[in-house]
CSV table of C-alpha atoms and ligand atoms in Angstrom, one decimal:
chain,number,residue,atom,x,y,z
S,77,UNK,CA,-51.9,-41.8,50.5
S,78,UNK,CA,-49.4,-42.5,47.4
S,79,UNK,CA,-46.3,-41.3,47.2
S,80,UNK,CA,-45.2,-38.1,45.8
S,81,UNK,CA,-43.5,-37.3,42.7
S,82,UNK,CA,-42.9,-33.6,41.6
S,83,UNK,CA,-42.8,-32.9,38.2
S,84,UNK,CA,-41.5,-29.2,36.8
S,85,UNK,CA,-42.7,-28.1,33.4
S,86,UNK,CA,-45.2,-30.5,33.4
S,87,UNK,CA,-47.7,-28.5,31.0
S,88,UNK,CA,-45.0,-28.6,28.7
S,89,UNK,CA,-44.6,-30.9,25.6
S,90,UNK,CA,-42.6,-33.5,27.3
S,91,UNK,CA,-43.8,-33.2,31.0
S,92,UNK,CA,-47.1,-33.1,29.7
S,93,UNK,CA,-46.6,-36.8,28.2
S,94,UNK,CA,-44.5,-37.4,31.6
S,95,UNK,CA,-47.3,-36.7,33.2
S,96,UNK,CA,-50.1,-38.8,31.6
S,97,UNK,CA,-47.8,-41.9,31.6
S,98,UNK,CA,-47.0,-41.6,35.7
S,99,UNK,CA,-50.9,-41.7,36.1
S,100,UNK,CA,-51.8,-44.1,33.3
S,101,UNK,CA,-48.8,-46.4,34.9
S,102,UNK,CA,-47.7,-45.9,38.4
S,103,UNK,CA,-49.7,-45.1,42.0
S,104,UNK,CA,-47.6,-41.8,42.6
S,105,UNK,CA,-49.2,-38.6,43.2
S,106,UNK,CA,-48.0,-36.1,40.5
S,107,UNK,CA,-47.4,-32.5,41.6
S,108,UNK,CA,-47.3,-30.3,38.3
S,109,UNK,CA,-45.2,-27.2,38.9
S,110,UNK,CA,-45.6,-24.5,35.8
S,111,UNK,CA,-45.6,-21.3,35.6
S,112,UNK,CA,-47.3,-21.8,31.8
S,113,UNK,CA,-45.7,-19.7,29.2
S,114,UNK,CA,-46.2,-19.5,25.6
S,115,UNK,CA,-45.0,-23.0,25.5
S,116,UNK,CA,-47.4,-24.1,27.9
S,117,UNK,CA,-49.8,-27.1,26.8
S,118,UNK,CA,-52.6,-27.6,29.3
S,119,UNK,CA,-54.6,-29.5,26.6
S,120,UNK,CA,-52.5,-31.7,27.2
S,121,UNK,CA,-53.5,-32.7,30.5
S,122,UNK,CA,-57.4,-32.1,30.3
S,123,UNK,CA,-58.0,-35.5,31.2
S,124,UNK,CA,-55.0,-35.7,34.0
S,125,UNK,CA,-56.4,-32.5,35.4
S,126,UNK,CA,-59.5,-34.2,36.6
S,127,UNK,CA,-57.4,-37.2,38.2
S,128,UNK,CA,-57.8,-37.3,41.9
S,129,UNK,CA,-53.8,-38.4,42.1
S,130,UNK,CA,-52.8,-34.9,40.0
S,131,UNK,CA,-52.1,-31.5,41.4
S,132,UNK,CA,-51.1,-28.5,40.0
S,133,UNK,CA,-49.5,-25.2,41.2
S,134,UNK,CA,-48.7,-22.3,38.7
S,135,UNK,CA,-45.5,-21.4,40.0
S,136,UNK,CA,-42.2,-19.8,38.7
S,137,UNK,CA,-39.6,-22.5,39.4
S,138,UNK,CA,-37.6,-19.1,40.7
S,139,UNK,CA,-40.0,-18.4,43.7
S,140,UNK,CA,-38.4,-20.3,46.2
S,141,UNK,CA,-40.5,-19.6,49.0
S,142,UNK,CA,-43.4,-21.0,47.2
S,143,UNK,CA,-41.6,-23.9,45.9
S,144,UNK,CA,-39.9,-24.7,49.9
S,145,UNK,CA,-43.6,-24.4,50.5
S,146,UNK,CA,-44.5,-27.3,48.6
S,147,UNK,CA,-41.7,-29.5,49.3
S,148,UNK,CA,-42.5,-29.6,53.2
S,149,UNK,CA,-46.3,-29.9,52.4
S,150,UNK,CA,-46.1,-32.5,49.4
S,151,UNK,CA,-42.6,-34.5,51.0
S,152,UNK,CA,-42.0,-36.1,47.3
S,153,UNK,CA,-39.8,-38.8,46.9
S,154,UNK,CA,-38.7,-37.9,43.8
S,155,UNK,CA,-38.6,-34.6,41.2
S,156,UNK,CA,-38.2,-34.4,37.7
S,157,UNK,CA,-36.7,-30.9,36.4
S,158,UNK,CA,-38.1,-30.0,33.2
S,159,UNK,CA,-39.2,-26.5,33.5
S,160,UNK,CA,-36.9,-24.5,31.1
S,161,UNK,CA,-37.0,-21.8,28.3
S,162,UNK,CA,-36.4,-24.8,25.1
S,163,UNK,CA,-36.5,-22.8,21.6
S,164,UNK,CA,-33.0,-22.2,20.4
S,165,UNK,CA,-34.2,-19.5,17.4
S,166,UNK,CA,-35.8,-18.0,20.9
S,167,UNK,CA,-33.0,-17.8,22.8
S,168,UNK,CA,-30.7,-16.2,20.3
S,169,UNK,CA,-33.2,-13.2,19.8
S,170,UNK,CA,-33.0,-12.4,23.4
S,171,UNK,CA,-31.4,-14.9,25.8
S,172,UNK,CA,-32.2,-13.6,29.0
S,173,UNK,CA,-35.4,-15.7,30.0
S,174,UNK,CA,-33.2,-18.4,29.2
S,175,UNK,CA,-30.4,-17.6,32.1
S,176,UNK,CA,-33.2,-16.6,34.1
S,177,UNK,CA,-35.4,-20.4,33.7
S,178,UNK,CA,-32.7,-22.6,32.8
S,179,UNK,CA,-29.8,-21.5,35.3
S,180,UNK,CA,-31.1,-19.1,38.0
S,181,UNK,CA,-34.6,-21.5,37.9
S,182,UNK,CA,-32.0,-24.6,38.7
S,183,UNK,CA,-30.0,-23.4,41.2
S,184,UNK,CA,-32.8,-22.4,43.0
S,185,UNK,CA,-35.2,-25.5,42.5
S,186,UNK,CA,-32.0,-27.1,43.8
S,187,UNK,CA,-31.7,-25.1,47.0
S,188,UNK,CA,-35.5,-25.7,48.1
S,189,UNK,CA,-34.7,-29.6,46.8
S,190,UNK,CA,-31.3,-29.4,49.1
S,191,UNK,CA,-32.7,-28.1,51.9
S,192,UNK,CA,-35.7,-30.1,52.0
S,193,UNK,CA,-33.6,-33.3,51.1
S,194,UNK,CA,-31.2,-32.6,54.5
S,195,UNK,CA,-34.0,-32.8,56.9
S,196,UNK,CA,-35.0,-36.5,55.6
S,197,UNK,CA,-34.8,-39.7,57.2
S,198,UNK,CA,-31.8,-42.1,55.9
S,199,UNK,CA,-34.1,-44.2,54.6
S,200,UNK,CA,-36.1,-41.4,52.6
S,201,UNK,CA,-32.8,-40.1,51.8
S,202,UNK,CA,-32.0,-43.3,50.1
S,203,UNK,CA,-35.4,-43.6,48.4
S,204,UNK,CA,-35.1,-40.0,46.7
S,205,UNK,CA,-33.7,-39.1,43.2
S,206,UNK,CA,-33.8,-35.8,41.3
S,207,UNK,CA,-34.0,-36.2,37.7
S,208,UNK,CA,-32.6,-33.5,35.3
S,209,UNK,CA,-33.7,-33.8,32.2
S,210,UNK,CA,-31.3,-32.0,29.7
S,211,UNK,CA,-30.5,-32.3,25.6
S,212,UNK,CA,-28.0,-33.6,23.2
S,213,UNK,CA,-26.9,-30.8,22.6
S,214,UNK,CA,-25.0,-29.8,25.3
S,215,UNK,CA,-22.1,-31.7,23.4
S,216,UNK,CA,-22.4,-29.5,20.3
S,217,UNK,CA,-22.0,-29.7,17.0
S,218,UNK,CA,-20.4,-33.3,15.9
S,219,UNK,CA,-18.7,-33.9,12.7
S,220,UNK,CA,-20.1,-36.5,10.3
S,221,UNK,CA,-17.1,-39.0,10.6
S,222,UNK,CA,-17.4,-38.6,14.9
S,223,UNK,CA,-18.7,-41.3,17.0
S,224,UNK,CA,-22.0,-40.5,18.4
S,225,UNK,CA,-21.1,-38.6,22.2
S,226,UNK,CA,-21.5,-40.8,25.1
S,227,UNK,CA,-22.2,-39.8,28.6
S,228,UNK,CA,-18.7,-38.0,29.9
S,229,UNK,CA,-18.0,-36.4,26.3
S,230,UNK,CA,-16.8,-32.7,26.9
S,231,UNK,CA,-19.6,-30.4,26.8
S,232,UNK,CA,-19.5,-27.6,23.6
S,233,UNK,CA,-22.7,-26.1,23.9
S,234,UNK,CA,-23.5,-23.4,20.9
S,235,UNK,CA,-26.3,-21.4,21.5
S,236,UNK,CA,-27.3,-19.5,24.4
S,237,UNK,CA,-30.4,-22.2,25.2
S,238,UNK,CA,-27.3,-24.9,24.3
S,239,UNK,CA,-25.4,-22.7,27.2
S,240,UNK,CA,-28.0,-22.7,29.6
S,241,UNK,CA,-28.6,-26.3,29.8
S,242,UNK,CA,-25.1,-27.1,30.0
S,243,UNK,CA,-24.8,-24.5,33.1
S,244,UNK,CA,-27.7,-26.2,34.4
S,245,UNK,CA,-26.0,-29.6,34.1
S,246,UNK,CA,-23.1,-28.2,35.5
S,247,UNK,CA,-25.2,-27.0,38.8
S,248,UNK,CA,-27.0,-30.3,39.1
S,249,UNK,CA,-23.6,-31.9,39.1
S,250,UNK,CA,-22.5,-30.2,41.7
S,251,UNK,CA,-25.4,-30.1,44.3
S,252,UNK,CA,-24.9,-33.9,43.9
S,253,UNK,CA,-20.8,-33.8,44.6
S,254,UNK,CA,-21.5,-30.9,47.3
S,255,UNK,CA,-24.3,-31.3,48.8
S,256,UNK,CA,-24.9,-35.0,48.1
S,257,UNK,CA,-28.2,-34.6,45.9
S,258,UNK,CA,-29.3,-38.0,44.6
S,259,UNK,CA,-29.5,-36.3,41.5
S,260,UNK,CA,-29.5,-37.9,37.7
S,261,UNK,CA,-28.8,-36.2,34.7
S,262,UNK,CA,-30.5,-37.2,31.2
S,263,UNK,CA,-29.5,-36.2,27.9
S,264,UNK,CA,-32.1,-36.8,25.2
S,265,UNK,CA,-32.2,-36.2,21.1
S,266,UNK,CA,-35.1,-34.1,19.5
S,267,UNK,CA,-38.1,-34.8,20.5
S,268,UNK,CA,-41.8,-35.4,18.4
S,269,UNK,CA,-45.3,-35.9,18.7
S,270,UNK,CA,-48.6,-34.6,19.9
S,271,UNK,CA,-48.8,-31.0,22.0
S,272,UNK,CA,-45.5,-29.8,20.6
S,273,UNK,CA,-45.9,-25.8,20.4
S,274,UNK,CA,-45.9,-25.3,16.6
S,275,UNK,CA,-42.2,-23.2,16.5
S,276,UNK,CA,-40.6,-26.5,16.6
S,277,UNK,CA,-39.7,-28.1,13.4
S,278,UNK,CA,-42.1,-31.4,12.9
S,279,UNK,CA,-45.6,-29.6,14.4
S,280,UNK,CA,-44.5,-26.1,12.4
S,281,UNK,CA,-43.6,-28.5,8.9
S,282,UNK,CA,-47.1,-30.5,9.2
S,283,UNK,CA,-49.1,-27.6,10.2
S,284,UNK,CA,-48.3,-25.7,7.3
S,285,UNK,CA,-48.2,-28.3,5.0
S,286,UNK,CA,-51.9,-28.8,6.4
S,287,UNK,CA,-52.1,-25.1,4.8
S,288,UNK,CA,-50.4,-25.4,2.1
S,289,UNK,CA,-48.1,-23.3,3.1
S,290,UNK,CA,-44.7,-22.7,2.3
S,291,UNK,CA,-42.3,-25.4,4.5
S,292,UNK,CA,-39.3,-23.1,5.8
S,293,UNK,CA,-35.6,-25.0,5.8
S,294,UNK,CA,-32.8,-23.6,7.0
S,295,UNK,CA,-30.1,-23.6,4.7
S,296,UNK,CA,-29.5,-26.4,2.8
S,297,UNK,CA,-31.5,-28.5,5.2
S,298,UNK,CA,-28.3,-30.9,5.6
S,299,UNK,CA,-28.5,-30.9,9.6
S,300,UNK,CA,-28.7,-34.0,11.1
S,301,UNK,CA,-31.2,-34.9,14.4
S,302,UNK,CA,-31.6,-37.9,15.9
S,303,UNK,CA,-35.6,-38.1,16.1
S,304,UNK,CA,-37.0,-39.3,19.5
S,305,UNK,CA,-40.7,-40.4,20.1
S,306,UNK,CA,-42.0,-38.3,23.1
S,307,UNK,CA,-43.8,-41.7,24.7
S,308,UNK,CA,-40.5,-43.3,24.0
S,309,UNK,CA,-38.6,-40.6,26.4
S,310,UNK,CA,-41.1,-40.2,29.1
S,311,UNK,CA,-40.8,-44.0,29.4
S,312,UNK,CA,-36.9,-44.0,29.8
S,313,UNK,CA,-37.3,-41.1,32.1
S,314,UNK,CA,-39.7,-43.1,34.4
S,315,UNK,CA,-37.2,-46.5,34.3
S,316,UNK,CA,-34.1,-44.3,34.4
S,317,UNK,CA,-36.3,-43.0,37.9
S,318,UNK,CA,-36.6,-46.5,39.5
S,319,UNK,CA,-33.1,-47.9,38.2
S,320,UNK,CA,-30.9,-45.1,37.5
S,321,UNK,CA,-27.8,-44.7,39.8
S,322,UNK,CA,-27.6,-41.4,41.2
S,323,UNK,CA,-24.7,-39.1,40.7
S,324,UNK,CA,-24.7,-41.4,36.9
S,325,UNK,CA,-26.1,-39.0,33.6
S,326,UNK,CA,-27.9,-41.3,30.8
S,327,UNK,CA,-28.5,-40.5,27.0
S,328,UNK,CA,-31.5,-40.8,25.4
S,329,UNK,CA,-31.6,-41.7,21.6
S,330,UNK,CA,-34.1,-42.0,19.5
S,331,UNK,CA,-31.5,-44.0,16.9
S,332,UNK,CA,-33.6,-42.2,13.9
S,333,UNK,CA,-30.5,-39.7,12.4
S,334,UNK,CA,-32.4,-38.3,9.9
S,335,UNK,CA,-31.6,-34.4,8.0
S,336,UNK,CA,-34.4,-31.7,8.4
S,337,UNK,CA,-34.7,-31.6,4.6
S,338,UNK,CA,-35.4,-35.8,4.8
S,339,UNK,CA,-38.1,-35.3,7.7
S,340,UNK,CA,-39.7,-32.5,5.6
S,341,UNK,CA,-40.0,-35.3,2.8
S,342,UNK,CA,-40.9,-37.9,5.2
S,343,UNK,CA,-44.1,-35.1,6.6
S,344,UNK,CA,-45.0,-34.5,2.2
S,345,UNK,CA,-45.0,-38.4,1.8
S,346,UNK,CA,-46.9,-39.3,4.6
S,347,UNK,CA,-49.8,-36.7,4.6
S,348,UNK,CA,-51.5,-38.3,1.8
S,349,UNK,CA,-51.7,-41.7,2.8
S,350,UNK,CA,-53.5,-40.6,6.0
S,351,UNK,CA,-57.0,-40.7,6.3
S,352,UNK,CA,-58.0,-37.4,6.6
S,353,UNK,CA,-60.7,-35.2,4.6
S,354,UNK,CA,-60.5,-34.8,1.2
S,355,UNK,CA,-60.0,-31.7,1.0
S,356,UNK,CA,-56.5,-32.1,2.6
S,357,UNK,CA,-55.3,-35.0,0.3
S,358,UNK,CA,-52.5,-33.1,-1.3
S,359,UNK,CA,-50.6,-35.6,-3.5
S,360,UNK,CA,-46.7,-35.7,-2.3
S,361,UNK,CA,-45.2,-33.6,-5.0
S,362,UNK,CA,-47.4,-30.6,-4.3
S,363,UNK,CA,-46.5,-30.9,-0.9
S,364,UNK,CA,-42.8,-31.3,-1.9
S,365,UNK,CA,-42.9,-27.7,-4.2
S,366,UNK,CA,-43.8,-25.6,-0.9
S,367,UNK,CA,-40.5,-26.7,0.8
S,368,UNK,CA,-38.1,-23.1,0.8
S,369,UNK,CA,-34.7,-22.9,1.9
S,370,UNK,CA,-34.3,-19.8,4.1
S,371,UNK,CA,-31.1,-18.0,5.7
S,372,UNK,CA,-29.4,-20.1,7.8
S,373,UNK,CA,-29.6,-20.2,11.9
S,374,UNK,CA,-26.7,-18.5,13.4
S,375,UNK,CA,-24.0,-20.8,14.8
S,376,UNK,CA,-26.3,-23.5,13.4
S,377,UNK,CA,-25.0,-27.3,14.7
S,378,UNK,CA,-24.4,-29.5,11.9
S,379,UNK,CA,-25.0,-33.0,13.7
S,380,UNK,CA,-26.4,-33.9,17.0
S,381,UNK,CA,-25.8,-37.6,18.0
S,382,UNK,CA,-25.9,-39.9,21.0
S,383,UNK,CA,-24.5,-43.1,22.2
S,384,UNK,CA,-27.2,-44.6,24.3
S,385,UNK,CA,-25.5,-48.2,24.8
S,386,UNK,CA,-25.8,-46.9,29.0
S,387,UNK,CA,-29.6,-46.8,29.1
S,388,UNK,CA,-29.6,-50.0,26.8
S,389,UNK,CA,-27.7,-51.8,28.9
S,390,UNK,CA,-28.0,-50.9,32.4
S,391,UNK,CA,-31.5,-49.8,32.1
S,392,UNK,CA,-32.8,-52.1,29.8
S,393,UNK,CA,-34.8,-49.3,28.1
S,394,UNK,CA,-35.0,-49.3,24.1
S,395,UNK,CA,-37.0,-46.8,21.7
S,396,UNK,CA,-40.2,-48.6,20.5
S,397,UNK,CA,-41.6,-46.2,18.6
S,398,UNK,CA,-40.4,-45.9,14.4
S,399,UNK,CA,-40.1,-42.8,13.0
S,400,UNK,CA,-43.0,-43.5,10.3
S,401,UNK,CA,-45.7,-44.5,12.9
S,402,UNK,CA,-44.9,-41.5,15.3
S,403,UNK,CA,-44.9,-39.2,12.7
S,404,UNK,CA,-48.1,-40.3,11.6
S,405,UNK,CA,-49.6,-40.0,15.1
S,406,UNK,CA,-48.3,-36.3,15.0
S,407,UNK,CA,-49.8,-35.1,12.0
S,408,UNK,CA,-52.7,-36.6,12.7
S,409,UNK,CA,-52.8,-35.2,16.8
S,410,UNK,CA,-51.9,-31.6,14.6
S,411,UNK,CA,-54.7,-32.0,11.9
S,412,UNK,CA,-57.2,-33.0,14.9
S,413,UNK,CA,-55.5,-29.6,16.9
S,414,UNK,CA,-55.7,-27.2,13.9
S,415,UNK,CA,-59.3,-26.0,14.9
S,416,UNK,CA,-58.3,-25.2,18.3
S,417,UNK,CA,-54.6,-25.1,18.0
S,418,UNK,CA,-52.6,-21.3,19.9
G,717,NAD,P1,-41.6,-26.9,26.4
G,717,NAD,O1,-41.0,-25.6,26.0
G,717,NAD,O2,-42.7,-27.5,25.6
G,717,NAD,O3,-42.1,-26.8,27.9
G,717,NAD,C1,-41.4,-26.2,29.0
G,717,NAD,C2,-42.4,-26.0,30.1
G,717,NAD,O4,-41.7,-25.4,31.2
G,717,NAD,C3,-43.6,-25.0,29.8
G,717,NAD,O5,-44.8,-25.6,30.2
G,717,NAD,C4,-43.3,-23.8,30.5
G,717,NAD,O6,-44.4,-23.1,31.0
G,717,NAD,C5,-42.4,-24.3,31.7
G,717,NAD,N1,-41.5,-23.3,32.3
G,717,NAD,C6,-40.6,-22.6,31.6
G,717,NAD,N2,-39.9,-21.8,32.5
G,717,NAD,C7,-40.4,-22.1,33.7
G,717,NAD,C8,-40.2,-21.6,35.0
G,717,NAD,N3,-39.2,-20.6,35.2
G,717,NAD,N4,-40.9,-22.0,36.0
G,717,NAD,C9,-41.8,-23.0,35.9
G,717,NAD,N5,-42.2,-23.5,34.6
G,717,NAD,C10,-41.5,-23.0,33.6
G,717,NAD,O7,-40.3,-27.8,26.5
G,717,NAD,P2,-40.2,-29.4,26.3
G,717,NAD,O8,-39.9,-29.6,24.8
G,717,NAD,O9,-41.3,-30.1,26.9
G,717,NAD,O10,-38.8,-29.7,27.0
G,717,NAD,C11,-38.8,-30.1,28.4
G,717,NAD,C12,-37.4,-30.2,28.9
G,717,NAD,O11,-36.7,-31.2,28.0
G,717,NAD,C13,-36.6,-28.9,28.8
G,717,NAD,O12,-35.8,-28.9,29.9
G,717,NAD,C14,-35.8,-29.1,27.5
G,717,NAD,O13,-34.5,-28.4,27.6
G,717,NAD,C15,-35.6,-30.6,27.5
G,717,NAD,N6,-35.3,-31.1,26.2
G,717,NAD,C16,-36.3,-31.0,25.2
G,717,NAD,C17,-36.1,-31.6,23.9
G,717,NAD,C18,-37.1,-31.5,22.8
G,717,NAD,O14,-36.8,-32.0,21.7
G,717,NAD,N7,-38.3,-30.9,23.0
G,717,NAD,C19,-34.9,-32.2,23.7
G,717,NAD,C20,-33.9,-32.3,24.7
G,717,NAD,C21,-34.2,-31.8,25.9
């Protein structure tokens, strides 16, 4: 029997694509733990969910009985945390599911980790790690002429989601001082491509430009985002797994700073030189007229950026993936999800 890896939020976006590349590249067997909300992709892992190495539990990362359950049944060797409340617009209209997931779902995934990682062997001990994966923008909003934050930059989160991460960071860090958690912490720039739920910005932009619908921007569309591939970060979370240093945090960058009025452009210019039906060849300028500026978000961050010379270096690990290309992957995974899309 393999090894065991537990990933959290695995029907999501992200552990979704975590998911598939564990099975497609490594022997482990992957326990998906999700209670699927909203955000929930399970599409995603219609061909995973038939693989004899995949399990999955629809759990609440909060029911710590359950979740103790699995740890002494399962015995992973490793966990990667993803399970979390992720829409900032969300968590300012009502921030509670976002304590409750993000910071009351941490601490107690790390109690039933804790507890579970005590009664190992030393040499299981030393063969565990618990990955946190956690966001940019922790560090908050950066001014233009600022270097980009590297790991150890103060933490300025803005938004309640921004908040919760960071407290979740903060917990993670401390079952590793405390309690002696192998534990990593990841810090990665906005994410794209296929299975993203369509409140985000690329998957909302192309779907409605697959519509002809009007392309909402908020404000003057000025905010800078450092545009990540998912594929890319599900790789760097599997290498920062075998080679990561526990107790050590590593930021994942994309290296694509682009404004959200320039990737609006970039979704208007790229549409028609896709091959899709005819009857969706918009030219660029017609997709270009739909683009409205609406009211700004509240406490809106300017500029996200990361320096991810760490992972370069110590990991080896580099994005592959160039903006264009994934983009065009993603419209073309959204056109292909229209039909059946939530
Ligand atoms: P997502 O919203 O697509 O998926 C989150 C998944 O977690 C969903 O399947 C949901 O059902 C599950 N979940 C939520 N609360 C849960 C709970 N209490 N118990 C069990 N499962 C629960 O999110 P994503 O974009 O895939 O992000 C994954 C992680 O990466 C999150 O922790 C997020 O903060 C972080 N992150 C995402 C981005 C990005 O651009 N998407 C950038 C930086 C960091």
């Amino acid at each position: 029997m393999s090894e065991v890896l537990f990933v959290t939020g695995g029907s999501g976006f992200i552990g979704s694509a975590l998911i598939r590349h564990l099975l497609n590249s490594t022997d482990y067997q992957i326990v998906n733990i999700d209670k699927l909300t909203y955000a929930a992709a399970p599409e995603a892992l219609a061909v995973a969910s038939k693989h004899s190495r995949y399990r999955f539990y629809q759990l609440d990362i909060n029911d710590l009985d359950a979740i103790t359950k699995l740890f002494a049944a399962y015995r992973p060797v490793g966990v990667f945390h993803l399970a979390a409340e992720s829409h900032v617009d969300r968590s300012i209209q009502s921030a509670s599911p976002f304590i409750q997931s993000n910071i009351v779902g941490t601490f107690n995934l790390l109690e039933s980790c804790r507890n579970y990682f005590a009664g190992l062997t030393a040499s299981c001990k030393k063969a565990f790690k618990f990955v946190h994966v956690s966001t940019d923008e922790v560090y908050g909003d950066l001014p233009i002429s600022a270097p980009a934050a590297a790991e150890g930059a103060p933490y300025h989160p803005s938004s309640p989601y921004s908040a919760s991460k960071a407290a979740s960071d903060h917990l993670v860090q401390a079952w590793a001082r405390t309690y002696g958690l192998p534990a990593i912490i990841t810090h990665c720039t906005n994410n794209y491509g296929p299975h993203q739920y369509p409140e985000k910005l690329i998957p909302l932009l192309v779907q409605r430009a697959l519509k002809l619908e009007p392309l909402p921007i908020y404000g003057d569309g000025l905010q800078i985002r450092d545009w990540l591939y998912v594929d890319d970060h599900v790789q760097a979370l599997l290498q920062v797994f075998q080679r990561g240093k526990p107790g050590e945090s590593y930021n994942i960058a994309g290296d694509q700073p682009l404004t959200n009025l320039a990737v609006a452009h970039a979704i208007c210019n790229l549409i028609p030189t896709l091959n899709l039906p005819t009857a969706l060849r918009y030219r660029s300028d017609q997709l270009k007229s739909l683009i409205t500026h609406v009211a700004d978000r509240p406490g809106h961050d300017r500029r996200y950026a990361l320096n991810n010379n760490k992972i370069k270096t110590e990991i080896g690990w580099v994005p592959q993936v160039r903006f264009e290309e994934g983009l065009a992957r993603t419209i073309t995974a959204v056109y292909e999800g229209l039909t059946t899309i939530r």
